[in-house]
PDB file of C-alpha atoms in Angstrom:
ATOM      1  CA  ASN A   1     -14.785  -9.158 -12.008  1.00 60.00           C
ATOM      2  CA  ALA A   2     -14.088  -9.127  -8.444  1.00 74.00           C
ATOM      3  CA  GLY A   3     -10.358  -8.263  -8.933  1.00 94.00           C
ATOM      4  CA  VAL A   4      -9.165  -8.640  -4.766  1.00 97.00           C
ATOM      5  CA  THR A   5     -11.281 -10.346  -2.539  1.00 97.00           C
ATOM      6  CA  GLN A   6     -10.447 -10.957   1.371  1.00 98.00           C
ATOM      7  CA  THR A   7     -11.974 -13.565   3.218  1.00 97.00           C
ATOM      8  CA  PRO A   8     -12.834 -13.378   6.416  1.00 97.00           C
ATOM      9  CA  LYS A   9     -13.815  -9.327   6.885  1.00 96.00           C
ATOM     10  CA  PHE A  10     -13.436  -9.114   9.860  1.00 96.00           C
ATOM     11  CA  ARG A  11     -12.289 -11.427  13.464  1.00 96.00           C
ATOM     12  CA  VAL A  12     -12.045 -11.741  16.967  1.00 97.00           C
ATOM     13  CA  LEU A  13      -9.120 -14.627  18.084  1.00 96.00           C
ATOM     14  CA  LYS A  14      -7.823 -14.957  21.392  1.00 97.00           C
ATOM     15  CA  THR A  15      -3.936 -15.074  22.227  1.00 97.00           C
ATOM     16  CA  GLY A  16      -2.544 -18.440  20.981  1.00 97.00           C
ATOM     17  CA  GLN A  17      -5.285 -19.612  18.297  1.00 97.00           C
ATOM     18  CA  SER A  18      -4.572 -20.039  14.890  1.00 96.00           C
ATOM     19  CA  MET A  19      -6.356 -18.912  11.895  1.00 95.00           C
ATOM     20  CA  THR A  20      -5.749 -18.358   8.026  1.00 97.00           C
ATOM     21  CA  LEU A  21      -6.378 -15.446   5.982  1.00 98.00           C
ATOM     22  CA  LEU A  22      -7.204 -15.945   2.854  1.00 97.00           C
ATOM     23  CA  CYS A  23      -6.815 -13.633  -0.380  1.00 98.00           C
ATOM     24  CA  ALA A  24      -8.120 -14.713  -3.699  1.00 98.00           C
ATOM     25  CA  GLN A  25      -7.467 -12.444  -7.089  1.00 97.00           C
ATOM     26  CA  ASP A  26      -9.216 -13.385 -10.512  1.00 96.00           C
ATOM     27  CA  MET A  27      -7.244 -11.137 -12.820  1.00 95.00           C
ATOM     28  CA  ASN A  28      -4.285 -13.905 -13.603  1.00 95.00           C
ATOM     29  CA  HIS A  29      -2.002 -11.489 -11.679  1.00 96.00           C
ATOM     30  CA  GLU A  30       1.365 -13.362 -10.948  1.00 95.00           C
ATOM     31  CA  TYR A  31       2.655 -10.925  -7.784  1.00 96.00           C
ATOM     32  CA  MET A  32       0.708 -10.969  -4.852  1.00 97.00           C
ATOM     33  CA  TYR A  33       1.503  -9.287  -1.040  1.00 97.00           C
ATOM     34  CA  TRP A  34       0.327  -9.235   2.085  1.00 98.00           C
ATOM     35  CA  TYR A  35       0.536  -6.154   4.318  1.00 98.00           C
ATOM     36  CA  ARG A  36      -0.446  -4.846   7.687  1.00 97.00           C
ATOM     37  CA  GLN A  37      -1.644  -1.463   8.591  1.00 96.00           C
ATOM     38  CA  ASP A  38      -1.175  -0.112  12.263  1.00 92.00           C
ATOM     39  CA  PRO A  39      -2.456   3.614  13.143  1.00 79.00           C
ATOM     40  CA  GLY A  40       0.390   6.065  11.344  1.00 70.00           C
ATOM     41  CA  MET A  41       2.524   3.001  10.866  1.00 76.00           C
ATOM     42  CA  GLY A  42       2.108   2.928   6.806  1.00 87.00           C
ATOM     43  CA  LEU A  43       1.766  -0.207   4.571  1.00 94.00           C
ATOM     44  CA  ARG A  44       4.350  -3.143   6.055  1.00 94.00           C
ATOM     45  CA  LEU A  45       4.803  -6.170   3.539  1.00 95.00           C
ATOM     46  CA  ILE A  46       4.578  -9.629   5.321  1.00 97.00           C
ATOM     47  CA  HIS A  47       5.284 -11.912   2.359  1.00 97.00           C
ATOM     48  CA  TYR A  48       4.884 -11.993  -0.974  1.00 96.00           C
ATOM     49  CA  SER A  49       4.697 -14.047  -4.159  1.00 96.00           C
ATOM     50  CA  VAL A  50       6.272 -13.565  -7.271  1.00 94.00           C
ATOM     51  CA  GLY A  51       4.439 -16.551  -9.051  1.00 94.00           C
ATOM     52  CA  GLU A  52       2.742 -19.801  -8.234  1.00 95.00           C
ATOM     53  CA  GLY A  53       4.728 -22.115  -5.738  1.00 94.00           C
ATOM     54  CA  THR A  54       6.661 -18.965  -4.877  1.00 95.00           C
ATOM     55  CA  THR A  55       7.027 -17.178  -1.300  1.00 96.00           C
ATOM     56  CA  ALA A  56       9.689 -14.533   0.082  1.00 96.00           C
ATOM     57  CA  LYS A  57       9.803 -12.560   3.293  1.00 95.00           C
ATOM     58  CA  GLY A  58       8.941  -8.960   3.789  1.00 94.00           C
ATOM     59  CA  GLU A  59       9.517  -6.480   6.070  1.00 92.00           C
ATOM     60  CA  VAL A  60       7.656  -8.106   9.170  1.00 95.00           C
ATOM     61  CA  PRO A  61       7.746 -11.981   8.388  1.00 97.00           C
ATOM     62  CA  ASP A  62       7.973 -13.126  12.156  1.00 96.00           C
ATOM     63  CA  GLY A  63       4.828 -14.974  13.519  1.00 96.00           C
ATOM     64  CA  TYR A  64       3.462 -15.549   9.534  1.00 98.00           C
ATOM     65  CA  ASN A  65       3.657 -17.816   7.197  1.00 97.00           C
ATOM     66  CA  VAL A  66       2.197 -17.937   3.224  1.00 97.00           C
ATOM     67  CA  SER A  67       1.327 -20.314   1.065  1.00 97.00           C
ATOM     68  CA  ARG A  68       0.674 -19.885  -3.415  1.00 97.00           C
ATOM     69  CA  LEU A  69      -0.358 -22.851  -4.204  1.00 95.00           C
ATOM     70  CA  LYS A  70      -2.523 -21.345  -6.791  1.00 96.00           C
ATOM     71  CA  LYS A  71      -1.628 -18.850  -8.896  1.00 96.00           C
ATOM     72  CA  GLN A  72      -5.252 -17.047  -8.135  1.00 97.00           C
ATOM     73  CA  ASN A  73      -4.722 -17.519  -4.126  1.00 97.00           C
ATOM     74  CA  PHE A  74      -2.413 -16.325  -1.552  1.00 98.00           C
ATOM     75  CA  LEU A  75      -2.772 -17.411   2.095  1.00 98.00           C
ATOM     76  CA  LEU A  76      -1.345 -16.016   5.333  1.00 98.00           C
ATOM     77  CA  GLY A  77      -1.468 -17.846   8.428  1.00 97.00           C
ATOM     78  CA  LEU A  78      -1.087 -17.097  12.039  1.00 96.00           C
ATOM     79  CA  GLU A  79       0.164 -19.924  13.657  1.00 92.00           C
ATOM     80  CA  SER A  80      -0.096 -18.992  17.751  1.00 96.00           C
ATOM     81  CA  ALA A  81      -2.126 -15.575  17.742  1.00 96.00           C
ATOM     82  CA  ALA A  82      -0.724 -12.668  19.852  1.00 97.00           C
ATOM     83  CA  PRO A  83      -1.920  -9.108  20.781  1.00 96.00           C
ATOM     84  CA  SER A  84       0.780  -7.352  18.776  1.00 96.00           C
ATOM     85  CA  GLN A  85      -0.773  -9.291  15.719  1.00 97.00           C
ATOM     86  CA  THR A  86      -3.865  -6.900  16.426  1.00 97.00           C
ATOM     87  CA  SER A  87      -4.117  -5.202  13.128  1.00 97.00           C
ATOM     88  CA  VAL A  88      -5.506  -4.365   9.376  1.00 97.00           C
ATOM     89  CA  TYR A  89      -4.258  -6.585   6.872  1.00 98.00           C
ATOM     90  CA  PHE A  90      -4.513  -6.298   3.453  1.00 98.00           C
ATOM     91  CA  CYS A  91      -3.746  -8.453   0.603  1.00 98.00           C
ATOM     92  CA  ALA A  92      -2.995  -7.074  -3.247  1.00 98.00           C
ATOM     93  CA  SER A  93      -2.147  -8.352  -6.559  1.00 97.00           C
ATOM     94  CA  ARG A  94      -0.320  -7.265  -9.802  1.00 95.00           C
ATOM     95  CA  ASP A  95       1.194  -7.935 -13.289  1.00 91.00           C
ATOM     96  CA  GLY A  96       4.428  -6.648 -14.863  1.00 86.00           C
ATOM     97  CA  ASN A  97       4.625  -2.999 -14.376  1.00 83.00           C
ATOM     98  CA  GLN A  98       1.330  -2.626 -13.375  1.00 88.00           C
ATOM     99  CA  PRO A  99       0.403  -1.380 -10.111  1.00 91.00           C
ATOM    100  CA  GLN A 100      -0.944  -3.027  -7.258  1.00 95.00           C
ATOM    101  CA  HIS A 101      -4.654  -3.729  -6.890  1.00 96.00           C
ATOM    102  CA  PHE A 102      -5.990  -4.149  -3.123  1.00 97.00           C
ATOM    103  CA  GLY A 103      -8.597  -5.746  -1.195  1.00 97.00           C
ATOM    104  CA  ASP A 104     -10.741  -4.579   1.480  1.00 97.00           C
ATOM    105  CA  GLY A 105      -8.718  -5.744   3.825  1.00 97.00           C
ATOM    106  CA  THR A 106      -9.463  -7.899   6.958  1.00 97.00           C
ATOM    107  CA  ARG A 107     -10.118  -6.575  10.480  1.00 96.00           C
ATOM    108  CA  LEU A 108      -8.386  -8.756  13.032  1.00 97.00           C
ATOM    109  CA  SER A 109      -8.821  -8.389  16.731  1.00 96.00           C
ATOM    110  CA  ILE A 110      -6.366 -10.482  19.106  1.00 96.00           C
ATOM    111  CA  LEU A 111      -7.770 -10.547  22.733  1.00 95.00           C
TER     112      LEU A 111
ATOM    113  CA  GLY B   1      17.335  -1.702   3.492  1.00 63.00           C
ATOM    114  CA  GLN B   2      15.670   0.387   1.444  1.00 65.00           C
ATOM    115  CA  GLN B   3      13.800   3.566   3.534  1.00 87.00           C
ATOM    116  CA  VAL B   4      11.010   5.662   1.964  1.00 92.00           C
ATOM    117  CA  MET B   5      10.269   8.358   4.108  1.00 94.00           C
ATOM    118  CA  GLN B   6       7.239  10.468   3.419  1.00 96.00           C
ATOM    119  CA  ILE B   7       6.422  14.416   5.086  1.00 96.00           C
ATOM    120  CA  PRO B   8       4.365  15.696   6.882  1.00 96.00           C
ATOM    121  CA  GLN B   9       2.756  12.992   8.456  1.00 94.00           C
ATOM    122  CA  TYR B  10      -0.574  14.633   8.860  1.00 96.00           C
ATOM    123  CA  GLN B  11      -1.716  18.448   6.857  1.00 97.00           C
ATOM    124  CA  HIS B  12      -4.459  20.187   8.251  1.00 97.00           C
ATOM    125  CA  VAL B  13      -5.680  22.699   5.161  1.00 97.00           C
ATOM    126  CA  GLN B  14      -8.599  25.085   5.120  1.00 98.00           C
ATOM    127  CA  GLU B  15     -10.504  23.518   2.074  1.00 98.00           C
ATOM    128  CA  GLY B  16      -9.266  26.154  -1.403  1.00 98.00           C
ATOM    129  CA  GLU B  17      -5.521  25.704   0.241  1.00 98.00           C
ATOM    130  CA  ASP B  18      -3.002  23.993  -1.541  1.00 98.00           C
ATOM    131  CA  PHE B  19      -1.345  20.905  -0.401  1.00 97.00           C
ATOM    132  CA  THR B  20       2.063  18.893  -1.097  1.00 98.00           C
ATOM    133  CA  THR B  21       2.965  15.683   0.394  1.00 98.00           C
ATOM    134  CA  TYR B  22       6.680  14.665  -0.423  1.00 98.00           C
ATOM    135  CA  CYS B  23       8.776  11.257  -0.854  1.00 97.00           C
ATOM    136  CA  ASN B  24      11.819  10.379  -0.429  1.00 97.00           C
ATOM    137  CA  SER B  25      13.989   7.166  -1.008  1.00 95.00           C
ATOM    138  CA  SER B  26      16.700   6.380   0.452  1.00 90.00           C
ATOM    139  CA  THR B  27      18.289   4.177  -3.249  1.00 92.00           C
ATOM    140  CA  THR B  28      17.324   4.853  -6.850  1.00 93.00           C
ATOM    141  CA  LEU B  29      14.132   3.567  -7.667  1.00 94.00           C
ATOM    142  CA  SER B  30      12.781   2.206 -10.775  1.00 93.00           C
ATOM    143  CA  ASN B  31       9.689   3.391 -10.517  1.00 94.00           C
ATOM    144  CA  ILE B  32       7.150   5.535  -7.903  1.00 96.00           C
ATOM    145  CA  GLN B  33       3.275   5.060  -7.479  1.00 96.00           C
ATOM    146  CA  TRP B  34       0.800   7.383  -5.729  1.00 98.00           C
ATOM    147  CA  TYR B  35      -1.872   5.843  -3.657  1.00 97.00           C
ATOM    148  CA  LYS B  36      -4.990   7.149  -2.233  1.00 98.00           C
ATOM    149  CA  GLN B  37      -6.992   5.756   1.112  1.00 97.00           C
ATOM    150  CA  ARG B  38     -10.348   7.142   1.922  1.00 96.00           C
ATOM    151  CA  PRO B  39     -10.933   6.942   5.909  1.00 92.00           C
ATOM    152  CA  GLY B  40     -11.879   3.157   6.520  1.00 91.00           C
ATOM    153  CA  GLY B  41     -11.028   1.883   3.438  1.00 94.00           C
ATOM    154  CA  HIS B  42      -8.091   0.571   0.848  1.00 96.00           C
ATOM    155  CA  PRO B  43      -5.673   2.373  -0.926  1.00 97.00           C
ATOM    156  CA  VAL B  44      -6.292   3.148  -4.924  1.00 97.00           C
ATOM    157  CA  PHE B  45      -3.827   3.763  -7.237  1.00 96.00           C
ATOM    158  CA  LEU B  46      -3.523   7.625  -8.769  1.00 97.00           C
ATOM    159  CA  ILE B  47      -0.237   7.592 -10.786  1.00 97.00           C
ATOM    160  CA  GLN B  48       2.746   5.611 -11.156  1.00 96.00           C
ATOM    161  CA  LEU B  49       6.014   7.472 -12.547  1.00 97.00           C
ATOM    162  CA  VAL B  50       8.994   6.511 -14.475  1.00 95.00           C
ATOM    163  CA  LYS B  51      11.065   8.627 -16.274  1.00 96.00           C
ATOM    164  CA  SER B  52      13.590  10.853 -14.497  1.00 97.00           C
ATOM    165  CA  GLY B  53      12.135  14.366 -13.678  1.00 97.00           C
ATOM    166  CA  GLU B  54       8.951  13.066 -14.962  1.00 97.00           C
ATOM    167  CA  VAL B  55       5.582  15.275 -14.436  1.00 98.00           C
ATOM    168  CA  LYS B  56       1.746  14.247 -14.799  1.00 98.00           C
ATOM    169  CA  LYS B  57      -1.173  16.329 -13.789  1.00 97.00           C
ATOM    170  CA  GLN B  58      -4.569  15.007 -13.373  1.00 96.00           C
ATOM    171  CA  LYS B  59      -6.815  17.899 -12.363  1.00 96.00           C
ATOM    172  CA  ARG B  60      -6.063  19.251  -9.695  1.00 98.00           C
ATOM    173  CA  LEU B  61      -3.266  16.822  -8.975  1.00 98.00           C
ATOM    174  CA  THR B  62       0.271  17.297  -9.787  1.00 98.00           C
ATOM    175  CA  PHE B  63       2.949  14.621  -9.590  1.00 98.00           C
ATOM    176  CA  GLN B  64       6.776  14.893 -10.084  1.00 98.00           C
ATOM    177  CA  PHE B  65       9.705  12.484  -9.594  1.00 98.00           C
ATOM    178  CA  GLY B  66      12.747  14.152  -9.432  1.00 97.00           C
ATOM    179  CA  GLU B  67      16.033  14.268 -11.515  1.00 96.00           C
ATOM    180  CA  ALA B  68      18.121  11.732  -9.490  1.00 96.00           C
ATOM    181  CA  LYS B  69      14.719   9.452  -9.354  1.00 96.00           C
ATOM    182  CA  LYS B  70      14.665   9.021  -5.358  1.00 96.00           C
ATOM    183  CA  ASN B  71      12.412  11.731  -4.471  1.00 97.00           C
ATOM    184  CA  SER B  72       8.689  12.170  -5.717  1.00 98.00           C
ATOM    185  CA  SER B  73       5.921  14.674  -4.642  1.00 98.00           C
ATOM    186  CA  LEU B  74       2.438  15.124  -4.878  1.00 98.00           C
ATOM    187  CA  HIS B  75       0.495  18.799  -4.970  1.00 98.00           C
ATOM    188  CA  ILE B  76      -3.120  19.185  -4.803  1.00 98.00           C
ATOM    189  CA  THR B  77      -4.568  22.857  -5.924  1.00 98.00           C
ATOM    190  CA  ALA B  78      -7.132  24.024  -4.377  1.00 98.00           C
ATOM    191  CA  THR B  79      -8.144  21.221  -2.292  1.00 98.00           C
ATOM    192  CA  GLN B  80     -12.007  20.275  -1.816  1.00 97.00           C
ATOM    193  CA  THR B  81     -13.758  18.137   1.084  1.00 96.00           C
ATOM    194  CA  THR B  82     -13.664  15.232  -1.426  1.00 96.00           C
ATOM    195  CA  ASP B  83      -9.501  15.197  -0.882  1.00 97.00           C
ATOM    196  CA  VAL B  84      -9.662  14.111   2.497  1.00 97.00           C
ATOM    197  CA  GLY B  85      -7.537  10.521   2.675  1.00 97.00           C
ATOM    198  CA  THR B  86      -4.297   9.560   3.330  1.00 96.00           C
ATOM    199  CA  TYR B  87      -1.717  10.027   0.579  1.00 98.00           C
ATOM    200  CA  PHE B  88       1.296   6.975   0.098  1.00 97.00           C
ATOM    201  CA  CYS B  89       3.884   7.020  -2.252  1.00 97.00           C
ATOM    202  CA  ALA B  90       5.398   3.316  -2.871  1.00 95.00           C
ATOM    203  CA  GLY B  91       8.801   3.108  -4.267  1.00 94.00           C
ATOM    204  CA  ARG B  92      10.381   0.000  -6.268  1.00 92.00           C
ATOM    205  CA  MET B  93      14.215  -0.627  -6.751  1.00 87.00           C
ATOM    206  CA  ASN B  94      15.884  -1.399  -9.979  1.00 77.00           C
ATOM    207  CA  THR B  95      17.152  -4.761  -7.966  1.00 76.00           C
ATOM    208  CA  ASN B  96      13.894  -5.958  -6.546  1.00 77.00           C
ATOM    209  CA  ALA B  97      11.296  -5.900  -9.357  1.00 75.00           C
ATOM    210  CA  GLY B  98       8.801  -7.483  -7.217  1.00 84.00           C
ATOM    211  CA  LYS B  99       8.003  -5.971  -4.574  1.00 89.00           C
ATOM    212  CA  SER B 100       7.687  -1.942  -3.565  1.00 91.00           C
ATOM    213  CA  THR B 101       7.746   0.157  -0.165  1.00 92.00           C
ATOM    214  CA  PHE B 102       5.401   2.289   1.311  1.00 93.00           C
ATOM    215  CA  GLY B 103       5.872   5.476   2.798  1.00 94.00           C
ATOM    216  CA  ASP B 104       4.199   5.622   6.293  1.00 92.00           C
ATOM    217  CA  GLY B 105       1.675   8.501   4.421  1.00 95.00           C
ATOM    218  CA  THR B 106       0.380  11.906   4.690  1.00 96.00           C
ATOM    219  CA  THR B 107      -2.946  12.158   6.210  1.00 96.00           C
ATOM    220  CA  LEU B 108      -5.131  15.411   4.615  1.00 97.00           C
ATOM    221  CA  THR B 109      -7.752  16.692   6.395  1.00 97.00           C
ATOM    222  CA  VAL B 110      -9.845  19.517   4.722  1.00 97.00           C
ATOM    223  CA  LYS B 111     -11.726  22.121   7.186  1.00 95.00           C
ATOM    224  CA  PRO B 112     -14.951  23.443   5.039  1.00 92.00           C
TER     225      PRO B 112
END
């Protein structure tokens, strides 16, 4: 049982490049989340999904897109990366009223 | 929108001293969860509080949920070096069960 797996763990991009972060969970959870964490800022919600085929905006959605084509996967896309998107990205999933399970994070640097 | 404020931002203690972090929401919550994140790690769930006035204990950790379900606290008795990390609260509103709002966390350092 792997839980929540994020790919990749580290990535360096140049400004303007695009990339997709993958989150996969094997717990059959309905809800999935993407957060970014900056020093001293806590966890800020980018986008989330309450089920397969649905997505919703969080607190800081600008510059990001997401897709939940399969229940187990939640993809976060950066169409044109900017230095302000340098951060640690965490994916999480949960079911019902249960707590969130987090992945190990993706450390993204944009030069 | 919903805001969850957490204080203090940082706390430095001597090993053996007590520690408390407080969480306050601008709106009534359906539940509140507490997570711990070790340096370089990811948030790990500690506990969930649901009922008004609820108190739960985990060894040296005591969690409380306020009567109005708008505030919560985490108290650690006799801190140890293993308690080092950032403690986050996360509140869920009745009107949107799909997501929780995290506080900015309290970072605890413990001097041996």
